[in-house]
Each structure stands twice: as C-alpha cells, then as structure tokens.
mmCIF file of C-alpha atoms and ligand atoms in Angstrom:
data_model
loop_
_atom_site.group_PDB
_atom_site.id
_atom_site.type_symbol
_atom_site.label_atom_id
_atom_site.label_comp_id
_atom_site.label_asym_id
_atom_site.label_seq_id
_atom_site.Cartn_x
_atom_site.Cartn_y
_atom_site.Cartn_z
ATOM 1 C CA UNK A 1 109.077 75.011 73.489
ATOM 2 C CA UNK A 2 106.333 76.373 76.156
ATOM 3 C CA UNK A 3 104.870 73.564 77.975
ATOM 4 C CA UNK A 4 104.731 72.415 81.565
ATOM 5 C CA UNK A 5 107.678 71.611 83.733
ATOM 6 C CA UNK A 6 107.410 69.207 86.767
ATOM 7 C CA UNK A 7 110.657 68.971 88.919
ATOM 8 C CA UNK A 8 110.806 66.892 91.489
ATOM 9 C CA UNK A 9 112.941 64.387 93.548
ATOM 10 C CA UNK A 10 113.078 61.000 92.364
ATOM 11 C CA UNK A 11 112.043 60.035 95.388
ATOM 12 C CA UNK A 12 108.003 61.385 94.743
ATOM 13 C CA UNK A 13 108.285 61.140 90.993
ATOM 14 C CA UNK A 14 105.870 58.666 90.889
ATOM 15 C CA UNK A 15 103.439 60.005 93.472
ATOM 16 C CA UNK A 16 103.792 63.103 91.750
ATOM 17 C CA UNK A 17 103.296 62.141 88.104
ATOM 18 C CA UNK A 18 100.447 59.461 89.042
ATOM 19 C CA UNK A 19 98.523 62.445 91.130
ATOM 20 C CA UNK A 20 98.671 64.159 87.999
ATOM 21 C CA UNK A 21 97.491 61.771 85.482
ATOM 22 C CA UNK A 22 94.611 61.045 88.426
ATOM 23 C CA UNK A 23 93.913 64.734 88.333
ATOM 24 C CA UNK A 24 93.800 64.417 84.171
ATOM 25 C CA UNK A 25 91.677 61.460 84.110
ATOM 26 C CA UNK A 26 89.097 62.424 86.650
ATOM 27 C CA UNK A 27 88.878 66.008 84.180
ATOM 28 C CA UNK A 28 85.678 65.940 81.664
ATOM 29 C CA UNK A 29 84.305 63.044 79.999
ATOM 30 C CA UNK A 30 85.002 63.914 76.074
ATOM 31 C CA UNK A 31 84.162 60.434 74.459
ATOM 32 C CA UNK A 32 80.960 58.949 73.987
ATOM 33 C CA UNK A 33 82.806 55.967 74.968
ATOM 34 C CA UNK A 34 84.689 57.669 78.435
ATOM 35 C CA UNK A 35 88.358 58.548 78.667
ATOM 36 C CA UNK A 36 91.378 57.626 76.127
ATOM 37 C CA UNK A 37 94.844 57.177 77.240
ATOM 38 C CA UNK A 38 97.717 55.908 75.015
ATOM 39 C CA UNK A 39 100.244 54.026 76.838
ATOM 40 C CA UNK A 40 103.985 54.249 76.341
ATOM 41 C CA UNK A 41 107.104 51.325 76.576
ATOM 42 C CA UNK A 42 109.872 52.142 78.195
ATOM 43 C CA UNK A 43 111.220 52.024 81.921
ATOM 44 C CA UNK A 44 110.385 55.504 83.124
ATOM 45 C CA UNK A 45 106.668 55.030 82.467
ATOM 46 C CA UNK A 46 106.445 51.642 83.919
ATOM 47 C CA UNK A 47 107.598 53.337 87.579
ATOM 48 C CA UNK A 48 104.090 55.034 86.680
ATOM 49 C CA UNK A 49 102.160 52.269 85.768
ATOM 50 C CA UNK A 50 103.404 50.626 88.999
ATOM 51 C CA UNK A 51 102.119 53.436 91.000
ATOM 52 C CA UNK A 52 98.961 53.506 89.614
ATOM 53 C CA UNK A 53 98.005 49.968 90.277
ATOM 54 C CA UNK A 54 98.402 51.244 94.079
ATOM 55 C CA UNK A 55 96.117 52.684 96.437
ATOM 56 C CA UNK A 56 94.804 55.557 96.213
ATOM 57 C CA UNK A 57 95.100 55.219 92.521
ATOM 58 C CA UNK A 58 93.971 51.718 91.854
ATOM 59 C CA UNK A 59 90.836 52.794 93.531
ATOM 60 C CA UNK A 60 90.375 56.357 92.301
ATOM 61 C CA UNK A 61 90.696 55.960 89.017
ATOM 62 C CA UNK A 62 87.502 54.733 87.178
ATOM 63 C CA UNK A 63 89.413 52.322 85.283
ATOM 64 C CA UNK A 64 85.845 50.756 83.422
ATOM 65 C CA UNK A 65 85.382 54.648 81.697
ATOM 66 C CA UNK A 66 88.625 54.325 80.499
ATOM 67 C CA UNK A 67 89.792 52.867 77.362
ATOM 68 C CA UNK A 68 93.797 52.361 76.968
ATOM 69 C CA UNK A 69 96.188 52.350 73.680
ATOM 70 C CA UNK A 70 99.622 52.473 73.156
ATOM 71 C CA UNK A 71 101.619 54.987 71.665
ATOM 72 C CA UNK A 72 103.974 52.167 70.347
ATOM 73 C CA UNK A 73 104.300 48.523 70.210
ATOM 74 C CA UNK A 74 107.772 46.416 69.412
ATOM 75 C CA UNK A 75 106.490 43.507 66.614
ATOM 76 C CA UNK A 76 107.300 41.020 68.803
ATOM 77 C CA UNK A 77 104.735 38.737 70.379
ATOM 78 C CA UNK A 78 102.421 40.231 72.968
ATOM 79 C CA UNK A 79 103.629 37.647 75.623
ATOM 80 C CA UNK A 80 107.587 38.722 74.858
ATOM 81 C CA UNK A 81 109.430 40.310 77.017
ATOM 82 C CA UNK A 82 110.269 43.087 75.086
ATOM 83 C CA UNK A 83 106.557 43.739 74.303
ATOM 84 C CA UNK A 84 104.996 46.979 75.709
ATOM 85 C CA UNK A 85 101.508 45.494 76.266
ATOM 86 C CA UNK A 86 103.069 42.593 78.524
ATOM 87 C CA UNK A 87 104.781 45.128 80.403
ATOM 88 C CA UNK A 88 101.537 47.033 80.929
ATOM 89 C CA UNK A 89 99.854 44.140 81.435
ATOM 90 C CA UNK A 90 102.525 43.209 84.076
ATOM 91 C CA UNK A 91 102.963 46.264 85.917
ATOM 92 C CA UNK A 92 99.229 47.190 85.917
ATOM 93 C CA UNK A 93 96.558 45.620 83.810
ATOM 94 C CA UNK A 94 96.678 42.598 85.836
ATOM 95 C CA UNK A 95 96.283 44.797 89.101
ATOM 96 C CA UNK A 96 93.106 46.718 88.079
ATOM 97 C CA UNK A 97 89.502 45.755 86.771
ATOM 98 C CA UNK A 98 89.988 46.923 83.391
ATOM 99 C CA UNK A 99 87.487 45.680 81.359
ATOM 100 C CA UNK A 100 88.548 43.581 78.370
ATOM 101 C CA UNK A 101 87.271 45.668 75.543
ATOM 102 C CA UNK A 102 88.742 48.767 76.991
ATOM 103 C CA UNK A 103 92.163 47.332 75.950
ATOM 104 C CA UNK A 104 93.252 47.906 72.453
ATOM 105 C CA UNK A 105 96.294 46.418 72.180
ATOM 106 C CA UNK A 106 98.404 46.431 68.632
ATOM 107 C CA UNK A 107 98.028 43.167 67.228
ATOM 108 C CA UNK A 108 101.905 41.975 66.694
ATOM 109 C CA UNK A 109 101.005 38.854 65.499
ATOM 110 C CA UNK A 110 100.203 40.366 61.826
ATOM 111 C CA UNK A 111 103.053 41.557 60.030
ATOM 112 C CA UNK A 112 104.327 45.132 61.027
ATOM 113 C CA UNK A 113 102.890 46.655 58.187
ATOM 114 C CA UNK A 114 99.535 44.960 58.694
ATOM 115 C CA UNK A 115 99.719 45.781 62.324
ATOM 116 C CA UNK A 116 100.221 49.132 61.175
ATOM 117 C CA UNK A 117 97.019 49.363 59.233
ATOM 118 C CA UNK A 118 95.050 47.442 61.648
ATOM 119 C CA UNK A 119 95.867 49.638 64.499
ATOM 120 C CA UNK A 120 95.203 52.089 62.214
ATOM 121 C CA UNK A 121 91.704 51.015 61.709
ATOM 122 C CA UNK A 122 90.554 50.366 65.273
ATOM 123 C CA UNK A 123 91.322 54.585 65.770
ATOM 124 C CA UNK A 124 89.382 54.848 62.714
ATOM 125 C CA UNK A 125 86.401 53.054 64.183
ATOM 126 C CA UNK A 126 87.065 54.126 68.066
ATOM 127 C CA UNK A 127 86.876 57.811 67.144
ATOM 128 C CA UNK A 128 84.570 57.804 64.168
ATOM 129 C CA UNK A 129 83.883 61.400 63.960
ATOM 130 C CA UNK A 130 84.105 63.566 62.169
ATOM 131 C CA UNK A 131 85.812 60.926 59.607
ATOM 132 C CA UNK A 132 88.712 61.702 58.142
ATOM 133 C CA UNK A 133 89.746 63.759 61.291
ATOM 134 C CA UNK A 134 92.506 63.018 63.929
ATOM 135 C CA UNK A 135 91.935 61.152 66.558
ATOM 136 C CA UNK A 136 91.906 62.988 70.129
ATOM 137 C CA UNK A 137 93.484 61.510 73.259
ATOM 138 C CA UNK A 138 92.671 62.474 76.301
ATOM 139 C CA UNK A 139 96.211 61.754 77.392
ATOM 140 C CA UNK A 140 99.210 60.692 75.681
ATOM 141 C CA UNK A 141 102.444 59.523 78.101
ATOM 142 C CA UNK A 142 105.145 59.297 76.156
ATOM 143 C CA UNK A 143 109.263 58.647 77.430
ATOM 144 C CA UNK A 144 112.190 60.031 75.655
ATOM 145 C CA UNK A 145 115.343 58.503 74.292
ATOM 146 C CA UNK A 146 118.609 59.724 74.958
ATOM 147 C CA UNK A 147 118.839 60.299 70.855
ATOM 148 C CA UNK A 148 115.677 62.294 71.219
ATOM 149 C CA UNK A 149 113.485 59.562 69.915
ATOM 150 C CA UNK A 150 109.908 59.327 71.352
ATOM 151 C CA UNK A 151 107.420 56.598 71.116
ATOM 152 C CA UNK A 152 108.901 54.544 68.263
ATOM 153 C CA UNK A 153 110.019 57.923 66.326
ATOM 154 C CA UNK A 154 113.692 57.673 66.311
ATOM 155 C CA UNK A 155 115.894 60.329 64.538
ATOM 156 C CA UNK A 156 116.391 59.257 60.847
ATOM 157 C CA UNK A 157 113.462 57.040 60.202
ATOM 158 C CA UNK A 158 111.311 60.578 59.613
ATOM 159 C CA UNK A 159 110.781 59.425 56.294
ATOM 160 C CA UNK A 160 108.474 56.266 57.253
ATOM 161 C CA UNK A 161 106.852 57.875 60.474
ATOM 162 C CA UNK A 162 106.296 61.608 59.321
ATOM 163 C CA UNK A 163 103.043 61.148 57.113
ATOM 164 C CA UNK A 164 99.827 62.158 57.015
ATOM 165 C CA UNK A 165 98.754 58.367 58.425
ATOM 166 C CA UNK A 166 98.178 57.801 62.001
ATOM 167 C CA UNK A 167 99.551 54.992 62.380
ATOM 168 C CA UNK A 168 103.008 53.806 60.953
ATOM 169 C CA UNK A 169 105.175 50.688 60.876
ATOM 170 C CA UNK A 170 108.798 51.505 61.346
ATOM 171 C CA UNK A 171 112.271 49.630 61.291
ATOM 172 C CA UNK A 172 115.105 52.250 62.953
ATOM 173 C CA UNK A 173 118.288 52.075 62.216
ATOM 174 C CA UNK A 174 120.433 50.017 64.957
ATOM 175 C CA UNK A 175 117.070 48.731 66.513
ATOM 176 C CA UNK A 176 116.907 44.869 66.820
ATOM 177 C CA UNK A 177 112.876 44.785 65.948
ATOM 178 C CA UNK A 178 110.703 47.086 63.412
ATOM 179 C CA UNK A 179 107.934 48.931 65.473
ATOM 180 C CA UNK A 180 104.270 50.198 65.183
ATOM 181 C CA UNK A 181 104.206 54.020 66.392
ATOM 182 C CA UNK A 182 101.514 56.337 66.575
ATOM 183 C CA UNK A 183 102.450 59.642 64.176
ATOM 184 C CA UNK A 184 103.301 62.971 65.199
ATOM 185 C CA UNK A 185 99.663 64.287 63.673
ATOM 186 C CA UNK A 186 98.047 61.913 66.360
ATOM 187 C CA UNK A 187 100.455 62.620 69.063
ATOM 188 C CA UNK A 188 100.198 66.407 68.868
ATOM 189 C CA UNK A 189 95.960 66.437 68.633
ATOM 190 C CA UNK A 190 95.904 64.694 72.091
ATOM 191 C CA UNK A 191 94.163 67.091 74.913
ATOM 192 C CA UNK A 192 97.205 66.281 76.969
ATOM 193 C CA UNK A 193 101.347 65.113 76.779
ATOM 194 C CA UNK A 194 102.919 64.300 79.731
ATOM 195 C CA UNK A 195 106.465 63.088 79.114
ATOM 196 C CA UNK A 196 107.719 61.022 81.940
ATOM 197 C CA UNK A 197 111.843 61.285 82.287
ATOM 198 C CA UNK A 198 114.517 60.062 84.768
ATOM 199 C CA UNK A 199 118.280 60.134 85.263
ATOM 200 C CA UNK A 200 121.347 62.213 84.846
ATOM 201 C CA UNK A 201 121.858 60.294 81.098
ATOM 202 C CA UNK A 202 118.547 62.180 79.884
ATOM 203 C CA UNK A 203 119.819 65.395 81.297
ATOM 204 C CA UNK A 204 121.041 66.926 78.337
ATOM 205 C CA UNK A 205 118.842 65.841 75.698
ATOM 206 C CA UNK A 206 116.018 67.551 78.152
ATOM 207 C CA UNK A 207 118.021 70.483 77.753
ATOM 208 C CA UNK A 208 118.236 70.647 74.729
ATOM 209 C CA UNK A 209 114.961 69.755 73.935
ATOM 210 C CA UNK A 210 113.080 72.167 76.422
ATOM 211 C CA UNK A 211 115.834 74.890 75.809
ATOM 212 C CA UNK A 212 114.797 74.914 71.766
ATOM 213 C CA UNK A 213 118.342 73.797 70.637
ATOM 214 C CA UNK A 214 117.437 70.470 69.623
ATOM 215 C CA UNK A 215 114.498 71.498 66.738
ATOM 216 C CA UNK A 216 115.573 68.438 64.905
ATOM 217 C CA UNK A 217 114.945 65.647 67.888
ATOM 218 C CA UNK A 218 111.732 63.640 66.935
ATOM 219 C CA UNK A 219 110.897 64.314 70.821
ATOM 220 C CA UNK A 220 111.018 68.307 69.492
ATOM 221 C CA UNK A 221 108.159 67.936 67.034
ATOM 222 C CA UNK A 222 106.421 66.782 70.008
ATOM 223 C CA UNK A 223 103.685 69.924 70.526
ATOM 224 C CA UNK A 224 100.069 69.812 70.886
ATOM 225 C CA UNK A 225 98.334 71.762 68.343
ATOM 226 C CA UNK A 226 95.678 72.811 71.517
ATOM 227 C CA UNK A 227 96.336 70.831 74.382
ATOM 228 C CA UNK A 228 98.997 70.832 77.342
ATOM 229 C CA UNK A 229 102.431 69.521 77.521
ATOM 230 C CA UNK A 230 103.984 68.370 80.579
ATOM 231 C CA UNK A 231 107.537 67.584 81.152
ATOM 232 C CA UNK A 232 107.320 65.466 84.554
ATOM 233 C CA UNK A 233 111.112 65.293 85.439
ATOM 234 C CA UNK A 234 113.032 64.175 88.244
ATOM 235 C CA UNK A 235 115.868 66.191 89.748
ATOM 236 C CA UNK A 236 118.747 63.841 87.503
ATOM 237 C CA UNK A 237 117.069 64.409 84.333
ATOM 238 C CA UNK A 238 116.475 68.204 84.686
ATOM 239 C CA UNK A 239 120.063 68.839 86.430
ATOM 240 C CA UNK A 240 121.252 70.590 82.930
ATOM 241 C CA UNK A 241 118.085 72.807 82.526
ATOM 242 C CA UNK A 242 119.414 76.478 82.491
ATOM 243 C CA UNK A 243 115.394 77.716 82.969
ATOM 244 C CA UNK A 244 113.788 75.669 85.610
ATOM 245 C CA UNK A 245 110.553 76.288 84.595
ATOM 246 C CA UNK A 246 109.311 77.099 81.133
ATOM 247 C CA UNK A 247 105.382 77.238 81.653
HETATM 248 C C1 LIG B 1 109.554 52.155 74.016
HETATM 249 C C2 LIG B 1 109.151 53.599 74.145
HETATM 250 C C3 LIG B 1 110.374 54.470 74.079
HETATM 251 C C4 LIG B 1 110.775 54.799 75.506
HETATM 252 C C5 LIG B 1 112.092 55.540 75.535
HETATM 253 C C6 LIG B 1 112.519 55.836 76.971
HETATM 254 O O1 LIG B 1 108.848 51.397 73.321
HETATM 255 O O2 LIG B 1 110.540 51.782 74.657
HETATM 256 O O3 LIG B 1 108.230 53.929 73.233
HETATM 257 O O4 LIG B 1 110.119 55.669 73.373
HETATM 258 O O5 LIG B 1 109.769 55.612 76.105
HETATM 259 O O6 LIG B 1 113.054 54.729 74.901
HETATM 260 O O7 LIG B 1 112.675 54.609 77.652
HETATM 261 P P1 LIG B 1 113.155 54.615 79.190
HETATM 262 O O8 LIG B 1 112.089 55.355 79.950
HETATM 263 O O9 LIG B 1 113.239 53.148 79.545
HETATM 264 O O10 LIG B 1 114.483 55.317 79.233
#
C-alpha cells in the first residue's frame, strides 16, 4: 500500500497529528459550502479531538467554514455513551464555536436502516453535484481495529457494507449494536485519509496492513482513488513495521 507514514512518540502524537489535520484544513477551500471532515469513534481519535479543542488549534482552525460528519455512528441514542457524536460532542464540539448547521450528525433515533438512508440523503443534498457522483471529503480520520475493521467495516459483514451505496446500515458479527458506516466508495474519494493508531496491540495488524499481507482486512481496501493516505502512528503501534516509511 503507498501512502504516508507518520512515526512518532506517543508522547507528541497528538501535537503531531492535530498540526497536520490544521495544516489539511487551512489547504484550499473546495466546497461552495467550506471544508468537510468526517469524524471517526473510537479512542485513538478522541486523543485528537481533545487536542484540537486546545490552543493553538481551537483558535486556528476556522471551525464556522467547516462542516463535520462521521464516518460511523453506533444506533444507539446520540446522548449514550457509546455514541460517537456524544463523544465528539464531549471531547470537542462543546469546546469550539461550531455552528449548529455545520454538524451533521446520523440520526440514531430512526431505525438503522432508516438512519442509513437518511444519512444517505443529507450527502446527497450536501454535495449535490454532479448527482449521482461520490461525495468528496476533504478529510476522512478513520481508527483501525485490531481485526482490521475500520469505521464500522468489520471483516465478514462485506456483504452489507461493500455496495455501490454510500451509506450502509450494518450489524457485525460479535458486536453488541448494528451500525451506520460510510462505504468504501465514499471513503476512498475523500481528498485526504489520515488513520490515527496507538499501542503495541495494533502493531501487527499495521504491519500487516502497510506491509500488503493483509489484502483481505476491510482497513486494506482503504485507498484513495486520488487523494493522500496518512498512517499517523505512534512508536507502539508501528514497533512491528519492517519498512519504516512507505511514502
Ligand atoms: C468506532 C470506530 C472504530 C474505531 C476502531 C479503533 O466507532 O469505534 O469507527 O472503527 O476507530 O475500533 O478504536 P480505538 O482507536 O479505540 O482502538
């Protein structure tokens, strides 16, 4: 896989990653409507999140030209614990002047399936042209299981989440709640990936990943068509990486 890798202690891993999603962010306006990120669950990303509601960050960042998503949502309420907009809105939403309609959020109070299509539908009507085409993110952050999942793609659910939709509704095997994902096909059009991993116990499914013996990992398929890819890593997670750096 050529892409991007960032190794560094996990001591600056968040200075590091949130300078570079700064750096990102302050790039070209694309959208009519400013800047697109889509957010993603998970521990690792939150140590991000927490950073950027920080100074310089907090400040820097033009937070009102940027509109945020998430990459996947647990169908659970948005207030539950185990939600990934309440942790965003937690860690960092209710640290920055965001405004209001620049938070799309997936709407787990419909059914999974209906959040599904509605989700699906605000894309549709957020980037409206050309119809029919793929919605472009400016950034996608996305964390990675230790099965190789990513976002709410886990390995043997393809059949539900690899279709032509952008939006699917999911229930993995040995997860406790279904889940609303973005697809692969919207994943890989964004202009930039950054994966965001920590810790020795991600070590080897980095490796595998980044070394090209894990094709079949749902993290794998993970590739934009045109954009960049960035691996940020700490030291723990890429201890087992026989290349250091495969940009
Ligand atoms: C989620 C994420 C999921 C997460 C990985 C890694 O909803 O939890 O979409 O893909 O990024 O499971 O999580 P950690 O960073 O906590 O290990």
């Amino acid at each position: 896989m050529k892409c991007e890798v960032h190794i560094v202690s996990s001591e600056v891993f968040a200075d590091h990653a949130a300078a570079e999603v700064a750096r990102i962010l302050s790039g070209e306006v694309h959208g009519p409507s400013g800047r697109t990120i889509a957010l993603s669950g998970g521990s690792t990303p939150a140590i991000l999140y927490e950073r950027l509601s920080h100074p310089p960050f907090v400040e820097t960042i033009q937070w009102e030209n940027l509109h945020l998503f998430w990459g996947d949502e647990r169908c659970v309420p948005s207030d539950h614990s185990e939600s990934n907009f309440r942790m965003v809105q937690d860690v960092l939403l209710s640290k920055i002047d965001c405004p209001e309609e620049n938070i799309h959020r997936v709407r787990t109070e419909l059914s999974p399936l209906d959040a599904a299509s509605d989700y699906e539908r605000t894309l549709e009507r957020f980037f409206p042209d050309p119809a029919g085409s793929t919605p472009v993110f400016d950034l996608v952050l996305l964390g990675i299981g230790e099965d190789g999942h990513t976002a709410s793609l886990f390995p043997g659910s393809e059949p539900e989440w690899d279709v032509d939709r952008l939006v699917v509704a999911v229930h993995p095997t040995g997860q406790s709640m279904a889940r609303v994902t973005l697809t692969v096909r919207v994943l890989n059009s964004a202009r930039v990936i950054m994966f965001l991993v920590t810790g020795r116990r991600k070590a080897k499914i980095v490796n595998e990943i980044l070394e090209g013996s894990g094709p079949g990992y749902p993290a794998a398929r993970i590739q934009p068509r045109g954009g960049r890819c960035i691996w940020m890593l700490d030291q723990d997670a890429a201890s087992e990486l026989q290349s250091a750096g495969n940009s």
